[in-house]
């Protein structure tokens, strides 16, 4: 069976089990902690521009609220299903615990292609989805954010829908209902680039530890959306060279470096990397075998697989996407000594700055970009330190297993202290 046939939640559970083993978690606690608390599915009708109606299926998985409110993005993609959202929700729980922020884990999504709809239809889909979720989400209970296929505008529509179904005296209090909003509507400076910024902070920490020089290093990036493009631009500012980029339309390469800022403008205008004049078109398989120092998957899950892992020449794989590496590929790569910086650490910048946005909204403050960046770096470097410590404590080379051990150790302690009700 191809290594991608296993459902994503099964992959997430296998990763969880390795971490649970390290911290000696009991079988009872494993069964409680690994499964989502609530699985919500809504089917809702939306009027299309042509006058007809279409029924959409939306999901919200609330995995854990042990450490704080449920928290996680909403994904708009045709492949969204229950299994995928469960996996993504569980990764949010581990991510927040690892970074020691007072949030639980959740994820949501709608199974559809946002690019196939005009803005008016999109707005109606988002507002009706928010309305259908109703009281299942809320500013101190379950707080959505952008993910693949959604963006700041999506969050503004969600917030406005919620505000308009809230009593007039409470309306100003509900901005923190979602994070990742536009700056003008209560978003945080630095949220747009937060995940990419976090990827670079984690890379800097790792580079410092192992003596790797980021400046002058070459990098290939899969996905030039919010996360991939911000990562590419920030790495370029630090002197790295983006030499290959792939997205849903295909792949491009240039040994001398692709200008990350020009490529961002191009993709914004044309929707993909296809036709970018500053690089040549390459086959997808040549993207995976590109001779680079770092490979950053920043698109969708299950992209680094048993079939392409043997061709990968990078020294380090930086999981900016959630779940980009299959279990089999991970084994093949680590056996060859390729380093993997795990998703629950590397892409946590988004949820960390979401937390900062929530705190700012709660206390009616506006922090500066400098302040946000410094705080983000502090939180992430503390998490990176904890992972390095855990590698030593548990005698594991795997940074993923060490990261899970930190996160699960924290959750286990809280469960032990609080007990199970009644
Ligand atoms: P996005 O929608 O902004 O961009 C997605 C990119 O992936 C696009 O360039 C798209 O062309 C590419 N892509 C889609 N399908 C592809 C395919 N089959 N093959 C190759 N490329 C493909 O999404 P994003 O917000 O940048 O999210 C990317 C990844 O990062 C996801 O795994 C997401 O869960 C994760 N992530 C996002 C955030 C965030 O703050 N947005 C935070 C943490 C993790």
XYZ file of N, CA and C and ligand atoms in Angstrom, residues 75 146-149 191 195 222-227 247-248 298-300 303 320-322 347, ligand 1:
113
model
N -9.669 25.627 6.955
C -9.058 25.296 5.663
C -10.123 25.203 4.587
N -6.852 31.860 9.968
C -6.689 31.417 8.571
C -5.834 30.154 8.458
N -6.055 29.398 7.411
C -5.195 28.264 7.053
C -5.216 28.198 5.526
N -4.762 27.097 4.994
C -4.735 26.905 3.545
C -6.068 27.315 2.903
N -6.004 28.213 1.935
C -7.190 28.596 1.175
C -8.030 29.686 1.818
N 1.094 39.386 12.080
C 0.369 38.108 11.987
C 0.454 37.516 10.589
N 3.839 32.954 10.532
C 4.244 31.558 10.395
C 5.607 31.478 9.697
N 8.240 24.385 -1.391
C 6.996 23.961 -2.050
C 5.841 24.736 -1.428
N 5.106 25.475 -2.261
C 4.017 26.316 -1.769
C 4.492 27.750 -1.668
N 3.851 28.635 -2.433
C 4.226 30.053 -2.366
C 2.980 30.853 -1.956
N 2.314 30.358 -0.898
C 1.158 31.073 -0.352
C 1.613 31.896 0.833
N 0.742 32.025 1.820
C 1.073 32.823 2.996
C 2.393 32.355 3.618
N 2.499 31.075 3.916
C 3.651 30.573 4.675
C 4.914 30.493 3.808
N 4.444 24.969 -6.815
C 3.098 25.142 -6.248
C 2.124 24.247 -7.006
N 0.808 24.498 -6.876
C -0.177 23.594 -7.486
C -0.062 23.572 -9.009
N 5.831 23.776 2.191
C 4.944 24.785 2.794
C 3.615 24.797 2.039
N 3.148 23.595 1.651
C 1.889 23.521 0.882
C 0.887 22.636 1.616
N 0.833 21.367 1.246
C -0.172 20.474 1.839
C 0.527 19.240 2.424
N 3.560 15.264 1.146
C 4.297 15.646 -0.059
C 5.682 15.005 -0.120
N 7.303 23.470 7.229
C 6.455 24.659 7.385
C 4.984 24.290 7.218
N 4.697 23.316 6.361
C 3.324 22.813 6.214
C 3.019 21.884 7.380
N 1.756 21.555 7.560
C 1.366 20.551 8.550
C 1.389 19.175 7.905
N 6.118 25.490 12.434
C 5.077 26.395 11.920
C 4.200 26.987 13.035
P -2.041 29.203 1.176
O -3.397 28.826 0.706
O -1.725 30.617 1.419
O -0.934 28.625 0.147
C -0.898 27.286 -0.203
C 0.184 27.043 -1.236
O 0.270 25.632 -1.468
C -0.087 27.698 -2.580
O 1.115 28.181 -3.123
C -0.601 26.531 -3.430
O -0.340 26.703 -4.812
C 0.226 25.391 -2.886
N -0.376 24.089 -3.164
C -1.664 23.721 -2.954
N -1.849 22.477 -3.387
C -0.666 22.045 -3.874
C -0.216 20.852 -4.464
N -1.042 19.812 -4.653
N 1.089 20.746 -4.845
C 1.927 21.788 -4.666
N 1.560 22.957 -4.110
C 0.284 23.085 -3.720
O -1.810 28.313 2.492
P -0.846 28.626 3.734
O -1.635 29.372 4.736
O 0.445 29.165 3.231
O -0.637 27.155 4.326
C 0.367 26.276 3.815
C 0.645 25.189 4.833
O 1.081 25.794 6.064
C -0.560 24.323 5.235
O -0.106 23.026 5.529
C -1.067 24.973 6.503
O -1.815 24.094 7.327
C 0.261 25.340 7.148
N 0.170 26.397 8.164
C -0.368 27.620 7.862
C -0.412 28.601 8.834
C -0.915 29.998 8.543
O -0.770 30.861 9.416
N -1.456 30.278 7.380
C 0.057 28.320 10.129
C 0.605 27.070 10.400
C 0.656 26.124 9.401
